[in-house]
Amino acid sequence: MAAPIPIDSYKLGFIGAGKMAESIARGVVRAGVLPASRIRTAHKDSDRKEAFTAFGVTVFDHNEEVAEDSDVVIFSVKPQIVKKVILELKPLLPKKKLLVSIAAGIKLTDLQDWVGHNRFIRVMPNTPAAVGQAATVMCLGKAATKEDGELIANLFGAIGKMWKADEKLFDAVTGLSGSGPAYIYLAIDALADGGVAAGLPRDLALGLASQTVLGAASMASITGKHPGQLKDDVASPGGTTIAGIHELEKGGFRGALMNAVVAAAKRGRELSQS
Amino acid sequence: MAAPIPIDSYKLGFIGAGKMAESIARGVVRAGVLPASRIRTAHKDSDRKEAFTAFGVTVFDHNEEVAEDSDVVIFSVKPQIVKKVILELKPLLPKKKLLVSIAAGIKLTDLQDWVGHNRFIRVMPNTPAAVGQAATGKMWKADEKLFDAVTGLSGSGPAYIYLAIDALADGGVAAGLPRDLALGLASQTVLGAASMASITGKHPGQLKDDVASPGGTTIAGIHELEKGGFRGALMNAVVAAAKRGRELSQS
């Protein structure tokens, strides 16, 4: 049985000092989940070093130093190099350390094979981690304990919302929350274009478009009401809103979004099998 | 010249104690802009009374009492009854009071005609005012002639996004996710993306480029959206809603 990670004193290390590691580290420090002094990573490039030291994180020169000095190790390198990095660091990653991967498409069975034990947790965050509004899903490897899961849930809860799901659902998760932000960027652009078509100057149209999407998403998130109910609440008889909705339905708006999620999930499945 | 409204002591009244008035009042109190004790409205129905008294707002029985006891008066009744209400309250609405209308499609020229003076401000918020994220919670000033287009975009826009969240969730379910996980992820994904756009200030096209990696899942999804005329449908929605807004404000 894996020894519990000491909640109040554990040290957190990131293998891979990129944007995602930075977002998670910043969020965790800002939310008071962990002081920066208990976080470490490695990079030789002074720009990346400074991105972390600027808020108190320790930056070594080598991944080996991070692995040695951490109780919980998050692999935040690109999916193509995860295997190489795990095999290199394997002697420094015994079962008493809790290991986490955020690499898209890399399965637990492979992670566990490469490191030689099952104390791995697989996590799928998304890019809005950068602004503390990630949608994150995790699944536990065979030897990851319930407390391990809670520790990780707490960490990722600092950068957004967190769900647990079976690993077999991860390709679908990729298609929805992984790729989903891009669909919304398209929507904001199109709403702004619609505003301009209706006569608004571009900067006003774009500002209103962004804020409108943010407001609607906040309503859905905070009120917990079904989106269909929220739509009913605002579509008054013969009004402007139902006229707009009619155009969306005529244009197959909903179908297009369903197609996007399904196609992205399918592509995710292809990539993770290759 | 109109006497200035005393910033630190003015009383704010809502004529019309509906959802929009409640959203604005709650938001204003939560943000510390005004204490609830300086806000008043009127309603006879005990449910609506309680919606307001629950957070400290005074609720009278009659609009006349609100008009008398307020320095700034917001008309938050349905557009169809704005004229009637203003004409009824006219003697209690001198130029020393600042008047505001949030009624969609009702023009300043008419508001000013009905009340007999020009100290009126026309505002177009949208329902996400309830959670402090109204498009006016970021506030823009615009020429009144743009208000129908504003209605089509930020007035009606939230509904387009509710449809999007529903459809994303359906897509998730089609791809194998259980409904509650799909819906939770859909809402949070839209919130996250909108936060990115809002906070980073980057162009949405740039944000899209940043995340669409070569041959990846995201560009596969985007391809489906473009094939389906997703952007065109949204443009159509904004234009149609703006057109409907223009029709309504001319009727």
mmCIF file of N, CA, C and O in Angstrom, chain A residues 21-102:
data_model
loop_
_atom_site.group_PDB
_atom_site.id
_atom_site.type_symbol
_atom_site.label_atom_id
_atom_site.label_comp_id
_atom_site.label_asym_id
_atom_site.label_seq_id
_atom_site.Cartn_x
_atom_site.Cartn_y
_atom_site.Cartn_z
ATOM 1 N N ALA A 21 2.314 24.315 -16.976
ATOM 2 C CA ALA A 21 2.910 24.208 -15.651
ATOM 3 C C ALA A 21 2.836 25.561 -14.943
ATOM 4 O O ALA A 21 2.498 25.648 -13.759
ATOM 5 N N GLU A 22 3.115 26.615 -15.695
ATOM 6 C CA GLU A 22 3.086 27.960 -15.120
ATOM 7 C C GLU A 22 1.682 28.326 -14.657
ATOM 8 O O GLU A 22 1.499 28.858 -13.563
ATOM 9 N N SER A 23 0.673 28.019 -15.487
ATOM 10 C CA SER A 23 -0.720 28.314 -15.122
ATOM 11 C C SER A 23 -1.117 27.590 -13.849
ATOM 12 O O SER A 23 -1.744 28.174 -12.958
ATOM 13 N N ILE A 24 -0.765 26.306 -13.767
ATOM 14 C CA ILE A 24 -1.136 25.522 -12.591
ATOM 15 C C ILE A 24 -0.411 26.053 -11.358
ATOM 16 O O ILE A 24 -1.012 26.284 -10.307
ATOM 17 N N ALA A 25 0.890 26.287 -11.490
ATOM 18 C CA ALA A 25 1.676 26.785 -10.356
ATOM 19 C C ALA A 25 1.147 28.130 -9.857
ATOM 20 O O ALA A 25 0.939 28.330 -8.658
ATOM 21 N N ARG A 26 0.882 29.040 -10.787
ATOM 22 C CA ARG A 26 0.357 30.367 -10.403
ATOM 23 C C ARG A 26 -0.983 30.247 -9.695
ATOM 24 O O ARG A 26 -1.232 30.898 -8.681
ATOM 25 N N GLY A 27 -1.843 29.409 -10.270
ATOM 26 C CA GLY A 27 -3.187 29.263 -9.712
ATOM 27 C C GLY A 27 -3.148 28.697 -8.307
ATOM 28 O O GLY A 27 -3.849 29.172 -7.404
ATOM 29 N N VAL A 28 -2.306 27.711 -8.135
ATOM 30 C CA VAL A 28 -2.177 27.040 -6.852
ATOM 31 C C VAL A 28 -1.641 27.989 -5.774
ATOM 32 O O VAL A 28 -2.132 28.013 -4.637
ATOM 33 N N VAL A 29 -0.679 28.815 -6.150
ATOM 34 C CA VAL A 29 -0.123 29.793 -5.211
ATOM 35 C C VAL A 29 -1.148 30.884 -4.912
ATOM 36 O O VAL A 29 -1.384 31.234 -3.755
ATOM 37 N N ARG A 30 -1.799 31.393 -5.959
ATOM 38 C CA ARG A 30 -2.776 32.468 -5.781
ATOM 39 C C ARG A 30 -3.929 32.029 -4.901
ATOM 40 O O ARG A 30 -4.424 32.799 -4.070
ATOM 41 N N ALA A 31 -4.334 30.763 -5.034
ATOM 42 C CA ALA A 31 -5.463 30.264 -4.246
ATOM 43 C C ALA A 31 -5.038 29.855 -2.845
ATOM 44 O O ALA A 31 -5.873 29.458 -2.037
ATOM 45 N N GLY A 32 -3.734 29.951 -2.549
ATOM 46 C CA GLY A 32 -3.261 29.581 -1.217
ATOM 47 C C GLY A 32 -3.246 28.090 -0.956
ATOM 48 O O GLY A 32 -3.195 27.656 0.195
ATOM 49 N N VAL A 33 -3.298 27.274 -1.995
ATOM 50 C CA VAL A 33 -3.285 25.813 -1.804
ATOM 51 C C VAL A 33 -1.900 25.335 -1.382
ATOM 52 O O VAL A 33 -1.761 24.405 -0.587
ATOM 53 N N LEU A 34 -0.888 25.993 -1.935
ATOM 54 C CA LEU A 34 0.505 25.622 -1.675
ATOM 55 C C LEU A 34 1.342 26.889 -1.738
ATOM 56 O O LEU A 34 1.131 27.707 -2.636
ATOM 57 N N PRO A 35 2.305 27.074 -0.818
ATOM 58 C CA PRO A 35 3.186 28.232 -0.983
ATOM 59 C C PRO A 35 4.180 27.961 -2.108
ATOM 60 O O PRO A 35 4.561 26.808 -2.344
ATOM 61 N N ALA A 36 4.607 29.020 -2.786
ATOM 62 C CA ALA A 36 5.531 28.867 -3.912
ATOM 63 C C ALA A 36 6.815 28.163 -3.509
ATOM 64 O O ALA A 36 7.435 27.458 -4.313
ATOM 65 N N SER A 37 7.191 28.319 -2.250
ATOM 66 C CA SER A 37 8.445 27.714 -1.778
ATOM 67 C C SER A 37 8.412 26.191 -1.842
ATOM 68 O O SER A 37 9.462 25.541 -1.813
ATOM 69 N N ARG A 38 7.206 25.600 -1.937
ATOM 70 C CA ARG A 38 7.132 24.139 -1.996
ATOM 71 C C ARG A 38 6.945 23.628 -3.426
ATOM 72 O O ARG A 38 6.640 22.460 -3.648
ATOM 73 N N ILE A 39 7.144 24.553 -4.394
ATOM 74 C CA ILE A 39 6.990 24.172 -5.799
ATOM 75 C C ILE A 39 8.339 24.288 -6.491
ATOM 76 O O ILE A 39 9.101 25.223 -6.240
ATOM 77 N N ARG A 40 8.670 23.311 -7.361
ATOM 78 C CA ARG A 40 9.916 23.377 -8.098
ATOM 79 C C ARG A 40 9.720 22.901 -9.518
ATOM 80 O O ARG A 40 8.833 22.105 -9.808
ATOM 81 N N THR A 41 10.606 23.398 -10.415
ATOM 82 C CA THR A 41 10.646 22.919 -11.783
ATOM 83 C C THR A 41 12.079 23.073 -12.283
ATOM 84 O O THR A 41 12.976 23.389 -11.488
ATOM 85 N N ALA A 42 12.294 22.780 -13.571
ATOM 86 C CA ALA A 42 13.652 22.925 -14.120
ATOM 87 C C ALA A 42 13.584 23.489 -15.524
ATOM 88 O O ALA A 42 12.708 23.140 -16.300
ATOM 89 N N HIS A 43 14.529 24.383 -15.805
ATOM 90 C CA HIS A 43 14.688 24.874 -17.186
ATOM 91 C C HIS A 43 16.030 25.566 -17.261
ATOM 92 O O HIS A 43 16.468 26.197 -16.300
ATOM 93 N N LYS A 44 16.665 25.482 -18.436
ATOM 94 C CA LYS A 44 17.957 26.152 -18.575
ATOM 95 C C LYS A 44 17.787 27.569 -19.110
ATOM 96 O O LYS A 44 18.576 28.440 -18.830
ATOM 97 N N ASP A 45 16.687 27.782 -19.853
ATOM 98 C CA ASP A 45 16.420 29.068 -20.495
ATOM 99 C C ASP A 45 16.030 30.124 -19.451
ATOM 100 O O ASP A 45 15.094 29.917 -18.671
ATOM 101 N N SER A 46 16.733 31.265 -19.454
ATOM 102 C CA SER A 46 16.502 32.255 -18.395
ATOM 103 C C SER A 46 15.106 32.880 -18.427
ATOM 104 O O SER A 46 14.578 33.267 -17.400
ATOM 105 N N ASP A 47 14.488 32.990 -19.610
ATOM 106 C CA ASP A 47 13.118 33.526 -19.681
ATOM 107 C C ASP A 47 12.147 32.627 -18.927
ATOM 108 O O ASP A 47 11.330 33.096 -18.127
ATOM 109 N N ARG A 48 12.228 31.323 -19.193
ATOM 110 C CA ARG A 48 11.317 30.392 -18.524
ATOM 111 C C ARG A 48 11.630 30.337 -17.026
ATOM 112 O O ARG A 48 10.731 30.254 -16.202
ATOM 113 N N LYS A 49 12.926 30.383 -16.690
ATOM 114 C CA LYS A 49 13.326 30.395 -15.272
ATOM 115 C C LYS A 49 12.618 31.554 -14.579
ATOM 116 O O LYS A 49 11.991 31.393 -13.528
ATOM 117 N N GLU A 50 12.721 32.715 -15.214
ATOM 118 C CA GLU A 50 12.194 33.901 -14.567
ATOM 119 C C GLU A 50 10.674 33.913 -14.455
ATOM 120 O O GLU A 50 10.115 34.467 -13.508
ATOM 121 N N ALA A 51 10.004 33.296 -15.437
ATOM 122 C CA ALA A 51 8.539 33.219 -15.376
ATOM 123 C C ALA A 51 8.114 32.584 -14.055
ATOM 124 O O ALA A 51 7.079 32.924 -13.486
ATOM 125 N N PHE A 52 8.937 31.651 -13.538
ATOM 126 C CA PHE A 52 8.616 30.949 -12.296
ATOM 127 C C PHE A 52 9.209 31.610 -11.057
ATOM 128 O O PHE A 52 8.529 31.759 -10.037
ATOM 129 N N THR A 53 10.504 32.005 -11.142
ATOM 130 C CA THR A 53 11.123 32.605 -9.952
ATOM 131 C C THR A 53 10.418 33.910 -9.591
ATOM 132 O O THR A 53 10.367 34.296 -8.424
ATOM 133 N N ALA A 54 9.825 34.565 -10.606
ATOM 134 C CA ALA A 54 9.100 35.832 -10.366
ATOM 135 C C ALA A 54 8.027 35.699 -9.294
ATOM 136 O O ALA A 54 7.685 36.681 -8.636
ATOM 137 N N PHE A 55 7.455 34.508 -9.121
ATOM 138 C CA PHE A 55 6.465 34.372 -8.049
ATOM 139 C C PHE A 55 6.885 33.357 -6.977
ATOM 140 O O PHE A 55 6.062 32.847 -6.219
ATOM 141 N N GLY A 56 8.203 33.105 -6.900
ATOM 142 C CA GLY A 56 8.726 32.378 -5.741
ATOM 143 C C GLY A 56 8.979 30.897 -5.932
ATOM 144 O O GLY A 56 9.339 30.199 -4.970
ATOM 145 N N VAL A 57 8.789 30.379 -7.162
ATOM 146 C CA VAL A 57 9.030 28.952 -7.400
ATOM 147 C C VAL A 57 10.528 28.712 -7.616
ATOM 148 O O VAL A 57 11.214 29.510 -8.243
ATOM 149 N N THR A 58 11.012 27.591 -7.087
ATOM 150 C CA THR A 58 12.427 27.218 -7.278
ATOM 151 C C THR A 58 12.630 26.614 -8.657
ATOM 152 O O THR A 58 11.857 25.741 -9.062
ATOM 153 N N VAL A 59 13.648 27.058 -9.378
ATOM 154 C CA VAL A 59 13.910 26.484 -10.700
ATOM 155 C C VAL A 59 15.313 25.897 -10.770
ATOM 156 O O VAL A 59 16.317 26.613 -10.702
ATOM 157 N N PHE A 60 15.376 24.572 -10.874
ATOM 158 C CA PHE A 60 16.670 23.886 -11.021
ATOM 159 C C PHE A 60 17.083 23.906 -12.488
ATOM 160 O O PHE A 60 16.337 24.350 -13.362
ATOM 161 N N ASP A 61 18.299 23.346 -12.730
ATOM 162 C CA ASP A 61 18.757 23.228 -14.122
ATOM 163 C C ASP A 61 18.295 21.922 -14.758
ATOM 164 O O ASP A 61 18.155 21.842 -15.976
ATOM 165 N N HIS A 62 18.101 20.880 -13.920
ATOM 166 C CA HIS A 62 17.841 19.543 -14.477
ATOM 167 C C HIS A 62 16.595 18.900 -13.882
ATOM 168 O O HIS A 62 16.336 19.017 -12.678
ATOM 169 N N ASN A 63 15.868 18.156 -14.729
ATOM 170 C CA ASN A 63 14.688 17.429 -14.280
ATOM 171 C C ASN A 63 14.997 16.471 -13.133
ATOM 172 O O ASN A 63 14.162 16.235 -12.267
ATOM 173 N N GLU A 64 16.237 15.903 -13.131
ATOM 174 C CA GLU A 64 16.609 14.947 -12.081
ATOM 175 C C GLU A 64 16.496 15.606 -10.700
ATOM 176 O O GLU A 64 16.041 14.978 -9.744
ATOM 177 N N GLU A 65 16.894 16.869 -10.622
ATOM 178 C CA GLU A 65 16.841 17.579 -9.337
ATOM 179 C C GLU A 65 15.385 17.766 -8.885
ATOM 180 O O GLU A 65 15.064 17.668 -7.698
ATOM 181 N N VAL A 66 14.517 18.021 -9.856
ATOM 182 C CA VAL A 66 13.094 18.185 -9.541
ATOM 183 C C VAL A 66 12.523 16.878 -9.010
ATOM 184 O O VAL A 66 11.860 16.830 -7.968
ATOM 185 N N ALA A 67 12.800 15.787 -9.743
ATOM 186 C CA ALA A 67 12.262 14.477 -9.356
ATOM 187 C C ALA A 67 12.729 14.094 -7.956
ATOM 188 O O ALA A 67 11.942 13.608 -7.132
ATOM 189 N N GLU A 68 14.019 14.330 -7.678
ATOM 190 C CA GLU A 68 14.575 13.982 -6.362
ATOM 191 C C GLU A 68 13.910 14.775 -5.243
ATOM 192 O O GLU A 68 13.653 14.256 -4.161
ATOM 193 N N ASP A 69 13.651 16.064 -5.513
ATOM 194 C CA ASP A 69 13.219 16.971 -4.445
ATOM 195 C C ASP A 69 11.693 17.109 -4.333
ATOM 196 O O ASP A 69 11.204 17.991 -3.648
ATOM 197 N N SER A 70 10.938 16.244 -5.016
ATOM 198 C CA SER A 70 9.474 16.387 -4.972
ATOM 199 C C SER A 70 8.801 15.124 -4.475
ATOM 200 O O SER A 70 9.298 14.021 -4.695
ATOM 201 N N ASP A 71 7.662 15.295 -3.809
ATOM 202 C CA ASP A 71 6.858 14.155 -3.361
ATOM 203 C C ASP A 71 5.761 13.859 -4.376
ATOM 204 O O ASP A 71 5.327 12.722 -4.530
ATOM 205 N N VAL A 72 5.289 14.931 -5.024
ATOM 206 C CA VAL A 72 4.279 14.818 -6.069
ATOM 207 C C VAL A 72 4.905 15.387 -7.346
ATOM 208 O O VAL A 72 5.427 16.505 -7.332
ATOM 209 N N VAL A 73 4.908 14.594 -8.412
ATOM 210 C CA VAL A 73 5.568 15.028 -9.650
ATOM 211 C C VAL A 73 4.551 15.094 -10.786
ATOM 212 O O VAL A 73 3.907 14.088 -11.104
ATOM 213 N N ILE A 74 4.407 16.283 -11.376
ATOM 214 C CA ILE A 74 3.485 16.460 -12.504
ATOM 215 C C ILE A 74 4.287 16.495 -13.803
ATOM 216 O O ILE A 74 5.215 17.311 -13.945
ATOM 217 N N PHE A 75 3.942 15.619 -14.742
ATOM 218 C CA PHE A 75 4.582 15.612 -16.062
ATOM 219 C C PHE A 75 3.810 16.548 -16.974
ATOM 220 O O PHE A 75 2.681 16.264 -17.364
ATOM 221 N N SER A 76 4.432 17.699 -17.253
ATOM 222 C CA SER A 76 3.785 18.718 -18.086
ATOM 223 C C SER A 76 4.602 18.966 -19.350
ATOM 224 O O SER A 76 4.674 20.083 -19.843
ATOM 225 N N VAL A 77 5.215 17.902 -19.860
ATOM 226 C CA VAL A 77 5.938 18.015 -21.134
ATOM 227 C C VAL A 77 4.991 17.652 -22.264
ATOM 228 O O VAL A 77 3.906 17.121 -22.030
ATOM 229 N N LYS A 78 5.403 17.918 -23.509
ATOM 230 C CA LYS A 78 4.558 17.579 -24.658
ATOM 231 C C LYS A 78 4.384 16.059 -24.742
ATOM 232 O O LYS A 78 5.295 15.298 -24.426
ATOM 233 N N PRO A 79 3.204 15.623 -25.222
ATOM 234 C CA PRO A 79 2.905 14.188 -25.271
ATOM 235 C C PRO A 79 4.001 13.365 -25.974
ATOM 236 O O PRO A 79 4.309 12.265 -25.534
ATOM 237 N N GLN A 80 4.614 13.938 -27.008
ATOM 238 C CA GLN A 80 5.602 13.167 -27.781
ATOM 239 C C GLN A 80 6.839 12.796 -26.971
ATOM 240 O O GLN A 80 7.560 11.870 -27.327
ATOM 241 N N ILE A 81 7.143 13.534 -25.891
ATOM 242 C CA ILE A 81 8.365 13.230 -25.139
ATOM 243 C C ILE A 81 8.143 12.658 -23.733
ATOM 244 O O ILE A 81 9.095 12.411 -22.986
ATOM 245 N N VAL A 82 6.862 12.409 -23.392
ATOM 246 C CA VAL A 82 6.558 11.885 -22.056
ATOM 247 C C VAL A 82 7.288 10.568 -21.796
ATOM 248 O O VAL A 82 7.907 10.377 -20.742
ATOM 249 N N LYS A 83 7.210 9.649 -22.767
ATOM 250 C CA LYS A 83 7.813 8.323 -22.572
ATOM 251 C C LYS A 83 9.312 8.435 -22.301
ATOM 252 O O LYS A 83 9.820 7.880 -21.312
ATOM 253 N N LYS A 84 9.994 9.206 -23.112
ATOM 254 C CA LYS A 84 11.450 9.398 -22.999
ATOM 255 C C LYS A 84 11.795 9.930 -21.612
ATOM 256 O O LYS A 84 12.679 9.405 -20.926
ATOM 257 N N VAL A 85 11.066 10.945 -21.189
ATOM 258 C CA VAL A 85 11.360 11.610 -19.915
ATOM 259 C C VAL A 85 11.109 10.677 -18.724
ATOM 260 O O VAL A 85 11.903 10.616 -17.780
ATOM 261 N N ILE A 86 10.022 9.904 -18.792
ATOM 262 C CA ILE A 86 9.724 8.988 -17.688
ATOM 263 C C ILE A 86 10.798 7.898 -17.599
ATOM 264 O O ILE A 86 11.300 7.573 -16.507
ATOM 265 N N LEU A 87 11.178 7.347 -18.759
ATOM 266 C CA LEU A 87 12.208 6.293 -18.750
ATOM 267 C C LEU A 87 13.525 6.826 -18.185
ATOM 268 O O LEU A 87 14.201 6.154 -17.406
ATOM 269 N N GLU A 88 13.890 8.061 -18.543
ATOM 270 C CA GLU A 88 15.132 8.671 -18.031
ATOM 271 C C GLU A 88 15.096 8.860 -16.522
ATOM 272 O O GLU A 88 16.094 8.657 -15.838
ATOM 273 N N LEU A 89 13.940 9.272 -16.002
ATOM 274 C CA LEU A 89 13.868 9.613 -14.578
ATOM 275 C C LEU A 89 13.424 8.443 -13.695
ATOM 276 O O LEU A 89 13.360 8.566 -12.469
ATOM 277 N N LYS A 90 13.127 7.302 -14.332
ATOM 278 C CA LYS A 90 12.526 6.164 -13.621
ATOM 279 C C LYS A 90 13.174 5.832 -12.269
ATOM 280 O O LYS A 90 12.468 5.651 -11.276
ATOM 281 N N PRO A 91 14.532 5.780 -12.171
ATOM 282 C CA PRO A 91 15.127 5.427 -10.869
ATOM 283 C C PRO A 91 14.780 6.423 -9.752
ATOM 284 O O PRO A 91 14.851 6.079 -8.565
ATOM 285 N N LEU A 92 14.419 7.629 -10.125
ATOM 286 C CA LEU A 92 14.128 8.661 -9.128
ATOM 287 C C LEU A 92 12.630 8.788 -8.857
ATOM 288 O O LEU A 92 12.191 9.699 -8.160
ATOM 289 N N LEU A 93 11.830 7.855 -9.416
ATOM 290 C CA LEU A 93 10.367 7.947 -9.278
ATOM 291 C C LEU A 93 9.785 6.682 -8.650
ATOM 292 O O LEU A 93 9.018 5.953 -9.282
ATOM 293 N N PRO A 94 10.168 6.402 -7.384
ATOM 294 C CA PRO A 94 9.629 5.208 -6.750
ATOM 295 C C PRO A 94 8.153 5.378 -6.398
ATOM 296 O O PRO A 94 7.597 6.466 -6.521
ATOM 297 N N LYS A 95 7.546 4.290 -5.922
ATOM 298 C CA LYS A 95 6.120 4.266 -5.622
ATOM 299 C C LYS A 95 5.731 5.217 -4.477
ATOM 300 O O LYS A 95 4.556 5.570 -4.335
ATOM 301 N N LYS A 96 6.733 5.625 -3.674
ATOM 302 C CA LYS A 96 6.342 6.526 -2.586
ATOM 303 C C LYS A 96 6.044 7.932 -3.106
ATOM 304 O O LYS A 96 5.512 8.778 -2.381
ATOM 305 N N LYS A 97 6.380 8.202 -4.358
ATOM 306 C CA LYS A 97 6.023 9.485 -4.965
ATOM 307 C C LYS A 97 4.731 9.314 -5.746
ATOM 308 O O LYS A 97 4.499 8.288 -6.376
ATOM 309 N N LEU A 98 3.886 10.339 -5.709
ATOM 310 C CA LEU A 98 2.642 10.360 -6.487
ATOM 311 C C LEU A 98 2.939 11.044 -7.822
ATOM 312 O O LEU A 98 3.452 12.156 -7.850
ATOM 313 N N LEU A 99 2.626 10.341 -8.900
ATOM 314 C CA LEU A 99 2.935 10.871 -10.234
ATOM 315 C C LEU A 99 1.652 11.273 -10.963
ATOM 316 O O LEU A 99 0.615 10.619 -10.818
ATOM 317 N N VAL A 100 1.751 12.357 -11.720
ATOM 318 C CA VAL A 100 0.594 12.900 -12.428
ATOM 319 C C VAL A 100 0.997 13.227 -13.862
ATOM 320 O O VAL A 100 2.074 13.770 -14.086
ATOM 321 N N SER A 101 0.142 12.895 -14.808
ATOM 322 C CA SER A 101 0.404 13.288 -16.198
ATOM 323 C C SER A 101 -0.741 14.151 -16.704
ATOM 324 O O SER A 101 -1.906 13.804 -16.493
ATOM 325 N N ILE A 102 -0.401 15.261 -17.367
ATOM 326 C CA ILE A 102 -1.431 16.070 -18.012
ATOM 327 C C ILE A 102 -1.309 15.989 -19.528
ATOM 328 O O ILE A 102 -1.924 16.754 -20.257
#
